Amino acid sequence: MLTRKLALVLTPVLATTGFLATSAPAQADPTPGITCTGWTYTTYTPGLTDTVQPTTVVDEGNLNIITDHSPTGSCLAVGSAATAGSRDVTALIDLSCTQLITETGTETVAWNDGRSTSFPFTASVLRGLSNTVITETGTVTAGEFSGDHVVETFTALNLAFAACLTPAGVTSLDYADVITITPL
């Protein structure tokens, strides 16, 4: 009986105010994206000199994974469970100390949430007074973050290139790595 009286009392209030309590609309899932920092350890065989030559390049990239060549890192993801990632790439490229890379290729990052991200990229190199920066740009074509835009930068100190003048050349470099994947 009390329930019926309460309903009768509320009905005129709702009718006169036009107010009707409803549940809040469902929140849309945030647009997925991720930004990670880490390090890429790259070896060159034969070592880089001032002469352009076919060179086997092996990249071991770690995003927020601590190793001997990756002392720090971080990842901030939205709409993803990924908190770290890695990639290993081997390529044969014509390189020298003065001609690092202007290339295209496909990169795949394996995330620690069991998913991966693949994207074709175009790379460009800028050698400044103190750093050499390689920038890759592309769009994710497969896996997590599909359709999103990618910018990845690799930065090495120019002092690391001092061995270019030696017969063995530069046989390895540590690059600080930052990758950002955002919706288009």
GROMACS .gro file of C-alpha atoms in nm:
model
  184
    1MET     CA    1   0.000   0.000   0.000
    2LEU     CA    2   0.286   0.242   0.080
    3THR     CA    3   0.436   0.176  -0.261
    4ARG     CA    4   0.112   0.264  -0.433
    5LYS     CA    5   0.079   0.593  -0.238
    6LEU     CA    6   0.437   0.691  -0.326
    7ALA     CA    7   0.369   0.624  -0.692
    8LEU     CA    8   0.052   0.834  -0.677
    9VAL     CA    9   0.241   1.122  -0.513
   10LEU     CA   10   0.530   1.114  -0.764
   11THR     CA   11   0.311   1.091  -1.071
   12PRO     CA   12   0.176   1.450  -1.044
   13VAL     CA   13   0.528   1.582  -0.973
   14LEU     CA   14   0.664   1.415  -1.286
   15ALA     CA   15   0.371   1.540  -1.490
   16THR     CA   16   0.414   1.903  -1.381
   17THR     CA   17   0.795   1.926  -1.394
   18GLY     CA   18   0.863   1.710  -1.696
   19PHE     CA   19   1.150   1.560  -1.499
   20LEU     CA   20   1.197   1.189  -1.530
   21ALA     CA   21   1.496   1.014  -1.381
   22THR     CA   22   1.679   0.799  -1.633
   23SER     CA   23   2.004   0.614  -1.629
   24ALA     CA   24   2.313   0.791  -1.761
   25PRO     CA   25   2.397   0.718  -2.125
   26ALA     CA   26   2.662   0.453  -2.176
   27GLN     CA   27   3.008   0.596  -2.216
   28ALA     CA   28   3.177   0.516  -2.546
   29ASP     CA   29   3.504   0.330  -2.522
   30PRO     CA   30   3.799   0.568  -2.544
   31THR     CA   31   3.970   0.582  -2.881
   32PRO     CA   32   4.266   0.344  -2.856
   33GLY     CA   33   4.619   0.477  -2.882
   34ILE     CA   34   4.960   0.436  -2.721
   35THR     CA   35   5.284   0.623  -2.661
   36CYS     CA   36   5.594   0.433  -2.550
   37THR     CA   37   5.958   0.511  -2.487
   38GLY     CA   38   6.247   0.271  -2.482
   39TRP     CA   39   6.568   0.188  -2.663
   40THR     CA   40   6.671   0.020  -2.985
   41TYR     CA   41   7.006  -0.155  -2.999
   42THR     CA   42   7.126  -0.177  -3.358
   43THR     CA   43   7.423  -0.373  -3.492
   44TYR     CA   44   7.587  -0.319  -3.832
   45THR     CA   45   7.784  -0.585  -4.022
   46PRO     CA   46   8.021  -0.477  -4.162
   47GLY     CA   47   8.057  -0.169  -3.946
   48LEU     CA   48   7.952   0.169  -4.084
   49THR     CA   49   8.231   0.371  -4.244
   50ASP     CA   50   8.224   0.666  -4.482
   51THR     CA   51   8.185   0.425  -4.777
   52VAL     CA   52   7.837   0.313  -4.879
   53GLN     CA   53   7.821  -0.067  -4.876
   54PRO     CA   54   7.565  -0.347  -4.831
   55THR     CA   55   7.519  -0.379  -4.454
   56THR     CA   56   7.325  -0.626  -4.244
   57VAL     CA   57   7.132  -0.426  -3.987
   58VAL     CA   58   6.984  -0.600  -3.682
   59ASP     CA   59   6.749  -0.398  -3.459
   60GLU     CA   60   6.645  -0.513  -3.113
   61GLY     CA   61   6.377  -0.269  -3.004
   62ASN     CA   62   6.240  -0.259  -2.650
   63LEU     CA   63   5.955  -0.033  -2.546
   64ASN     CA   64   5.928  -0.017  -2.167
   65ILE     CA   65   6.133  -0.335  -2.135
   66ILE     CA   66   6.453  -0.308  -1.930
   67THR     CA   67   6.759  -0.489  -2.071
   68ASP     CA   68   7.135  -0.429  -2.096
   69HIS     CA   69   7.073  -0.197  -2.392
   70SER     CA   70   6.738  -0.060  -2.274
   71PRO     CA   71   6.787   0.109  -1.935
   72THR     CA   72   6.453   0.293  -1.915
   73GLY     CA   73   6.112   0.302  -2.074
   74SER     CA   74   5.747   0.382  -2.030
   75CYS     CA   75   5.412   0.323  -2.201
   76LEU     CA   76   5.085   0.509  -2.172
   77ALA     CA   77   4.795   0.337  -2.347
   78VAL     CA   78   4.431   0.438  -2.385
   79GLY     CA   79   4.181   0.167  -2.469
   80SER     CA   80   4.448  -0.104  -2.470
   81ALA     CA   81   4.598  -0.338  -2.210
   82ALA     CA   82   4.947  -0.304  -2.362
   83THR     CA   83   5.216  -0.173  -2.126
   84ALA     CA   84   5.528  -0.280  -2.319
   85GLY     CA   85   5.633  -0.395  -2.664
   86SER     CA   86   5.926  -0.528  -2.862
   87ARG     CA   87   6.038  -0.569  -3.219
   88ASP     CA   88   6.329  -0.742  -3.384
   89VAL     CA   89   6.419  -0.655  -3.741
   90THR     CA   90   6.696  -0.774  -3.971
   91ALA     CA   91   6.754  -0.607  -4.307
   92LEU     CA   92   7.021  -0.577  -4.573
   93ILE     CA   93   7.057  -0.208  -4.664
   94ASP     CA   94   7.318   0.002  -4.847
   95LEU     CA   95   7.452   0.228  -4.570
   96SER     CA   96   7.741   0.443  -4.459
   97CYS     CA   97   7.805   0.689  -4.178
   98THR     CA   98   7.702   0.973  -4.406
   99GLN     CA   99   7.413   0.786  -4.572
  100LEU     CA  100   7.219   0.622  -4.291
  101ILE     CA  101   6.879   0.540  -4.434
  102THR     CA  102   6.604   0.674  -4.646
  103GLU     CA  103   6.391   0.369  -4.674
  104THR     CA  104   6.050   0.216  -4.669
  105GLY     CA  105   5.953  -0.107  -4.500
  106THR     CA  106   5.709  -0.272  -4.264
  107GLU     CA  107   5.750  -0.285  -3.888
  108THR     CA  108   5.567  -0.509  -3.644
  109VAL     CA  109   5.554  -0.442  -3.271
  110ALA     CA  110   5.461  -0.735  -3.045
  111TRP     CA  111   5.276  -0.598  -2.741
  112ASN     CA  112   5.269  -0.766  -2.401
  113ASP     CA  113   4.889  -0.797  -2.418
  114GLY     CA  114   4.934  -1.075  -2.676
  115ARG     CA  115   4.848  -0.855  -2.973
  116SER     CA  116   5.068  -0.694  -3.238
  117THR     CA  117   5.072  -0.385  -3.457
  118SER     CA  118   5.205  -0.381  -3.815
  119PHE     CA  119   5.259  -0.073  -4.025
  120PRO     CA  120   5.437   0.016  -4.348
  121PHE     CA  121   5.663   0.316  -4.295
  122THR     CA  122   5.876   0.572  -4.470
  123ALA     CA  123   6.192   0.672  -4.282
  124SER     CA  124   6.389   0.993  -4.302
  125VAL     CA  125   6.716   1.095  -4.134
  126LEU     CA  126   6.815   1.429  -3.986
  127ARG     CA  127   7.168   1.474  -3.858
  128GLY     CA  128   7.188   1.777  -3.631
  129LEU     CA  129   7.485   1.919  -3.444
  130SER     CA  130   7.460   1.676  -3.153
  131ASN     CA  131   7.208   1.406  -3.253
  132THR     CA  132   7.105   1.193  -3.545
  133VAL     CA  133   6.729   1.139  -3.559
  134ILE     CA  134   6.556   0.877  -3.773
  135THR     CA  135   6.182   0.933  -3.807
  136GLU     CA  136   5.942   0.667  -3.933
  137THR     CA  137   5.583   0.753  -4.024
  138GLY     CA  138   5.300   0.530  -4.137
  139THR     CA  139   4.951   0.396  -4.076
  140VAL     CA  140   4.870   0.073  -3.892
  141THR     CA  141   4.740  -0.180  -4.146
  142ALA     CA  142   4.704  -0.487  -3.924
  143GLY     CA  143   4.651  -0.577  -3.561
  144GLU     CA  144   4.593  -0.360  -3.258
  145PHE     CA  145   4.539   0.010  -3.338
  146SER     CA  146   4.447  -0.072  -3.701
  147GLY     CA  147   4.390   0.246  -3.903
  148ASP     CA  148   4.582   0.467  -3.657
  149HIS     CA  149   4.873   0.698  -3.746
  150VAL     CA  150   5.227   0.607  -3.631
  151VAL     CA  151   5.527   0.831  -3.567
  152GLU     CA  152   5.841   0.664  -3.431
  153THR     CA  153   6.170   0.844  -3.368
  154PHE     CA  154   6.511   0.696  -3.300
  155THR     CA  155   6.777   0.933  -3.160
  156ALA     CA  156   7.150   0.862  -3.129
  157LEU     CA  157   7.425   1.095  -3.012
  158ASN     CA  158   7.659   1.199  -3.291
  159LEU     CA  159   7.955   1.107  -3.068
  160ALA     CA  160   7.856   0.746  -3.132
  161PHE     CA  161   7.963   0.798  -3.494
  162ALA     CA  162   8.326   0.876  -3.402
  163ALA     CA  163   8.426   0.522  -3.503
  164CYS     CA  164   8.328   0.598  -3.864
  165LEU     CA  165   8.691   0.696  -3.926
  166THR     CA  166   8.830   0.363  -3.803
  167PRO     CA  167   8.877   0.053  -4.024
  168ALA     CA  168   8.612  -0.145  -3.827
  169GLY     CA  169   8.364   0.141  -3.839
  170VAL     CA  170   8.054   0.176  -3.619
  171THR     CA  171   7.939  -0.174  -3.530
  172SER     CA  172   7.654  -0.083  -3.297
  173LEU     CA  173   7.441   0.210  -3.183
  174ASP     CA  174   7.192   0.263  -2.900
  175TYR     CA  175   6.896   0.473  -3.010
  176ALA     CA  176   6.647   0.633  -2.772
  177ASP     CA  177   6.311   0.527  -2.914
  178VAL     CA  178   5.970   0.697  -2.893
  179ILE     CA  179   5.662   0.559  -3.070
  180THR     CA  180   5.322   0.729  -3.077
  181ILE     CA  181   5.017   0.566  -3.229
  182THR     CA  182   4.708   0.789  -3.250
  183PRO     CA  183   4.377   0.786  -3.437
  184LEU     CA  184   4.379   0.960  -3.775
   0.00000   0.00000   0.00000
